[in-house]
Structure formats: C-alpha cells, structure tokens
Amino acid sequence: MTNLSVYEKAVQLQNRARQIAAGAVGEKEAARVLSRSKELRAALAELRTQVELSHTLATLGAAHKPDLSGIDTARTAFERKALNGLPSDAVFNTARKKVQDLAGNLRGESNAAWVTWATAQITLLPLARIPMLAGDEREAALNRERELRQAVAAKSLSKTDVTLFTSTYALLAESLNDKSDPPSELLELLERLEKRPSPTLRDITDDDIALLRQFEMDIHITLQRTGA
C-alpha cells in the first residue's frame, strides 16, 4: 500500500466521520424541531376548540364574536423569527405561550358568558308547571331541569355541552308551554308532601285531598303505613 493510498484512505475516513457527525447533529435538530412543533400544534388545537366554542356562543347571542387579532400578531412574529432557519426552542416556547394565553382568555370569557346566558334561559322556563305533568312526564321534566342546571355549572365547557343544553331546553320548554300554572295553594301543599319526614294522614285535611283530586294530583300521591 503506497503512502498516497494511505493518505487518501485517511482523507476518506475523515470525510466519512464528518458526514456521520453532521448527520447526528441534523438528526438531533430534526427531533428537537419535531418535538417543539408537536407542542405548538397541541396548543393550536386547543385554541381552535376555544375559538369554535366562542363562535357557537356568539350564534346563540350568549357572547360577542371573539377578538382574534392576537393570533395574527403571534403568527407574524413566529414567521419573522423563522426566516433564517429552524426556530430555536425560545422562539417555539414564546409562540406556544402566546397561543396558550389566547386560548385561556377565550375559555374564561366563554365560561363567564355561558353562565350568565344559560342561567337567564332557565329562569324563562315556567318550571312551576312541572307538578302539573303526569307521572312519567313529570319525572322526565325534573331530570331535564337537573341536566340544565348541571350544564350551567360545567367546569370545562364544550360545544357538545352547549348542544345538549339547547336540545334539552327545547324538550322541557315544549312539555311545559301548553300547561297552566298551578294555584299557589297546590304548590304549597305539594311542597309539604315532599318534605322529610313525610306528613302523616292526620296532617292532611279533607280540603287538601279535594285540592289534589281537583287537579288530578291524587294519582301521584301514595300512602304508606308505619309502625305496628
């Protein structure tokens, strides 16, 4: 083997070593950018969810359309810093933080608007008419009222929650709209009957029983013997 061939071999090995080193650095850099990109995409996905929720509430008249100017500002800043190559971790982290802040602000605004709007909607329902419904229908109405109130207090509001609220609200409103308001004395009597411990038959007057029968509420009242 000549000196030249040995030199050439050494040069080849050196070049190969440089390529391997460059490849390792490139692979590490690619992995870094991929990881930061996934984090940014996750933040953007949450922001998109909050933007869609804001638009849904705006359609219902529960909130104003969201201000999205901050999104354009953040995107422009990110693009400017990425012009000279792959963005650094600091650039990715700054962009992700801005996106998360925007999503958080929208989430807070939507939740506040939702509680105000949904609570107001429930107060518009003639809930006092529920006792006038038949047995199964009355139970369904009570369950729907419970679901509506739970939806108002949802800790993590979503478009699905809003859709379920509006559909449940429509069903409850339909079941109550064609019913008459019960007299106050009937409501007071029903409230007494639902108290615990339950009143005894001695506590119920003939007039109370006549009132229950007048509005066909007697079929929803059961008697149970206690003691020996």
Coordinates of C-alpha atoms in Angstrom, one line a residue:
M1 CA 0.0 0.0 0.0
T2 CA 1.6 3.3 -1.1
N3 CA 1.8 6.4 1.1
L4 CA -0.7 8.1 -1.3
S5 CA -3.2 5.4 -0.9
V6 CA -2.9 5.5 2.8
Y7 CA -3.4 9.3 2.8
E8 CA -6.4 9.0 0.5
K9 CA -7.8 6.4 2.8
A10 CA -7.3 8.7 5.8
V11 CA -9.0 11.5 4.0
Q12 CA -11.9 9.3 3.1
L13 CA -12.3 8.2 6.7
Q14 CA -12.1 11.8 7.9
N15 CA -14.7 12.9 5.4
R16 CA -16.9 10.0 6.4
A17 CA -16.5 10.9 10.1
R18 CA -17.6 14.5 9.3
Q19 CA -20.6 13.2 7.5
I20 CA -21.5 10.9 10.4
A21 CA -21.1 13.8 12.8
A22 CA -23.1 16.1 10.6
G23 CA -25.9 13.5 10.3
A24 CA -26.0 13.0 14.0
V25 CA -26.4 16.8 14.6
G26 CA -29.0 17.0 11.9
E27 CA -31.0 14.1 13.3
K28 CA -30.9 15.7 16.8
E29 CA -32.0 19.0 15.4
A30 CA -34.8 17.4 13.5
A31 CA -36.0 15.6 16.6
R32 CA -35.9 18.9 18.6
V33 CA -38.0 20.7 16.0
L34 CA -40.4 17.9 15.7
S35 CA -41.0 17.8 19.5
R36 CA -41.5 21.6 19.7
S37 CA -43.8 21.5 16.7
K38 CA -46.0 18.9 18.3
E39 CA -46.3 21.0 21.4
L40 CA -47.2 24.1 19.4
R41 CA -49.7 22.1 17.3
A42 CA -51.4 20.8 20.5
A43 CA -51.7 24.4 21.8
L44 CA -53.1 25.5 18.5
A45 CA -55.7 22.6 18.6
E46 CA -56.9 23.8 22.0
L47 CA -57.1 27.4 20.7
R48 CA -59.1 26.2 17.7
T49 CA -61.5 24.4 20.1
Q50 CA -62.0 27.6 22.1
V51 CA -62.5 29.7 19.0
E52 CA -65.2 27.4 17.8
L53 CA -66.9 27.4 21.2
S54 CA -66.8 31.3 21.1
H55 CA -68.5 31.3 17.7
T56 CA -71.1 28.9 18.9
L57 CA -72.0 31.1 21.9
A58 CA -72.0 34.1 19.6
T59 CA -74.5 32.4 17.3
L60 CA -76.8 31.9 20.3
G61 CA -76.4 35.5 21.3
A62 CA -74.7 34.4 24.5
A63 CA -71.4 36.3 23.7
H64 CA -69.8 38.6 21.2
K65 CA -67.6 37.2 18.4
P66 CA -64.1 36.6 19.7
D67 CA -61.2 39.0 19.1
L68 CA -58.6 37.0 17.1
S69 CA -56.2 39.8 16.3
G70 CA -53.7 38.4 18.8
I71 CA -53.5 35.2 16.7
D72 CA -52.3 37.1 13.7
T73 CA -49.8 39.0 15.7
A74 CA -48.3 35.8 17.2
R75 CA -48.1 34.1 13.8
T76 CA -46.4 37.1 12.2
A77 CA -43.8 37.2 15.0
F78 CA -43.1 33.5 14.7
E79 CA -42.7 33.7 10.9
R80 CA -40.3 36.6 11.2
K81 CA -38.1 34.8 13.6
A82 CA -38.1 31.6 11.5
L83 CA -36.9 33.3 8.3
N84 CA -33.2 32.4 8.9
G85 CA -33.5 28.7 9.5
L86 CA -35.1 26.4 12.0
P87 CA -36.6 28.3 15.0
S88 CA -34.9 28.0 18.4
D89 CA -36.6 26.5 21.4
A90 CA -37.1 30.0 22.7
V91 CA -39.0 31.0 19.6
F92 CA -41.2 27.9 19.8
N93 CA -41.8 28.4 23.5
T94 CA -42.8 32.0 23.1
A95 CA -45.2 31.2 20.3
R96 CA -46.7 28.3 22.3
K97 CA -47.1 30.5 25.4
K98 CA -48.9 33.2 23.4
V99 CA -51.3 30.6 21.9
Q100 CA -52.0 29.1 25.3
D101 CA -52.7 32.6 26.8
L102 CA -55.1 33.4 24.0
A103 CA -56.9 30.0 24.5
G104 CA -57.1 30.6 28.2
N105 CA -58.5 34.1 27.8
L106 CA -61.2 32.8 25.4
R107 CA -62.0 29.9 27.7
G108 CA -62.6 32.3 30.6
E109 CA -64.7 34.7 28.5
S110 CA -66.8 31.9 27.2
N111 CA -67.4 30.3 30.6
A112 CA -68.5 33.6 32.1
A113 CA -70.8 34.4 29.2
W114 CA -72.2 30.9 29.3
V115 CA -73.1 31.0 33.0
T116 CA -74.9 34.4 32.5
W117 CA -76.8 33.3 29.4
A118 CA -77.7 29.8 30.4
T119 CA -78.9 30.9 33.9
A120 CA -81.1 33.5 32.3
Q121 CA -82.6 30.9 29.9
I122 CA -83.6 28.7 32.8
T123 CA -85.3 31.5 34.6
L124 CA -87.5 31.9 31.5
L125 CA -88.9 28.4 31.8
P126 CA -92.3 28.0 33.6
L127 CA -90.8 25.4 36.0
A128 CA -93.7 25.9 38.4
R129 CA -95.8 23.9 35.9
I130 CA -93.8 20.7 36.4
P131 CA -96.1 19.4 39.2
M132 CA -99.0 19.6 36.7
L133 CA -97.4 17.0 34.5
A134 CA -98.3 13.3 34.5
G135 CA -96.1 10.9 36.4
D136 CA -93.5 9.8 33.8
E137 CA -93.6 13.1 32.1
R138 CA -93.1 14.9 35.4
E139 CA -90.1 12.7 36.2
A140 CA -88.6 13.4 32.8
A141 CA -89.1 17.1 33.2
L142 CA -87.4 17.1 36.6
N143 CA -84.4 15.2 35.1
R144 CA -84.2 17.7 32.3
E145 CA -84.2 20.6 34.7
R146 CA -81.4 18.9 36.7
E147 CA -79.4 18.4 33.5
L148 CA -79.8 22.0 32.6
R149 CA -78.5 23.2 35.9
Q150 CA -75.6 20.8 35.8
A151 CA -74.7 22.1 32.3
V152 CA -74.6 25.7 33.7
A153 CA -72.1 24.6 36.3
A154 CA -69.9 22.6 33.8
K155 CA -66.2 23.2 34.7
S156 CA -64.9 22.5 31.2
L157 CA -67.5 23.8 28.7
S158 CA -67.5 22.4 25.2
K159 CA -69.6 22.7 22.1
T160 CA -71.2 19.4 23.0
D161 CA -72.4 20.8 26.3
V162 CA -74.0 23.7 24.6
T163 CA -75.7 21.5 22.0
L164 CA -77.1 19.2 24.8
F165 CA -78.3 22.2 26.8
T166 CA -80.2 23.7 23.9
S167 CA -81.8 20.4 22.9
T168 CA -82.8 19.5 26.5
Y169 CA -84.1 23.1 27.0
A170 CA -86.3 22.8 23.9
L171 CA -87.8 19.5 25.1
L172 CA -88.5 20.8 28.6
A173 CA -90.0 24.0 27.2
E174 CA -92.3 22.1 24.8
S175 CA -93.6 19.9 27.7
L176 CA -94.4 23.0 29.8
N177 CA -95.6 25.6 27.4
D178 CA -99.1 24.2 26.9
K179 CA -99.7 23.6 30.7
S180 CA -101.4 26.0 33.0
D181 CA -99.8 27.5 36.1
P182 CA -100.8 25.6 39.3
P183 CA -102.5 27.6 42.1
S184 CA -100.3 28.7 44.9
E185 CA -102.2 26.6 47.4
L186 CA -101.5 23.5 45.4
L187 CA -97.8 24.3 45.2
E188 CA -97.6 24.8 49.0
L189 CA -99.4 21.5 49.6
L190 CA -97.1 19.6 47.2
E191 CA -94.1 21.2 49.0
R192 CA -95.4 20.0 52.3
L193 CA -95.9 16.5 51.0
E194 CA -92.3 16.3 49.7
K195 CA -90.8 17.4 53.0
R196 CA -88.9 14.8 55.1
P197 CA -90.1 13.4 57.3
S198 CA -93.3 13.0 55.3
P199 CA -96.5 14.3 56.9
T200 CA -99.0 11.7 58.3
L201 CA -102.5 11.3 57.2
R202 CA -103.6 13.2 60.3
D203 CA -101.7 16.3 58.9
I204 CA -103.7 16.2 55.6
T205 CA -107.1 17.8 55.7
D206 CA -110.2 16.9 53.6
D207 CA -109.7 20.2 51.7
D208 CA -106.1 19.2 50.9
I209 CA -107.3 15.9 49.5
A210 CA -110.1 17.6 47.5
L211 CA -107.5 20.0 46.0
L212 CA -105.2 17.1 44.9
R213 CA -108.2 15.4 43.3
Q214 CA -109.3 18.6 41.6
F215 CA -106.0 18.8 39.7
E216 CA -105.7 15.0 39.3
M217 CA -102.6 15.0 41.5
D218 CA -104.0 12.3 43.8
I219 CA -102.8 9.6 41.5
H220 CA -99.2 10.7 42.2
I221 CA -99.6 10.5 46.0
T222 CA -99.0 7.2 47.8
L223 CA -99.8 6.2 51.4
Q224 CA -97.6 4.0 53.5
R225 CA -98.4 2.6 56.9
T226 CA -95.7 3.0 59.6
G227 CA -95.4 1.3 62.9
A228 CA -97.4 -1.6 64.2

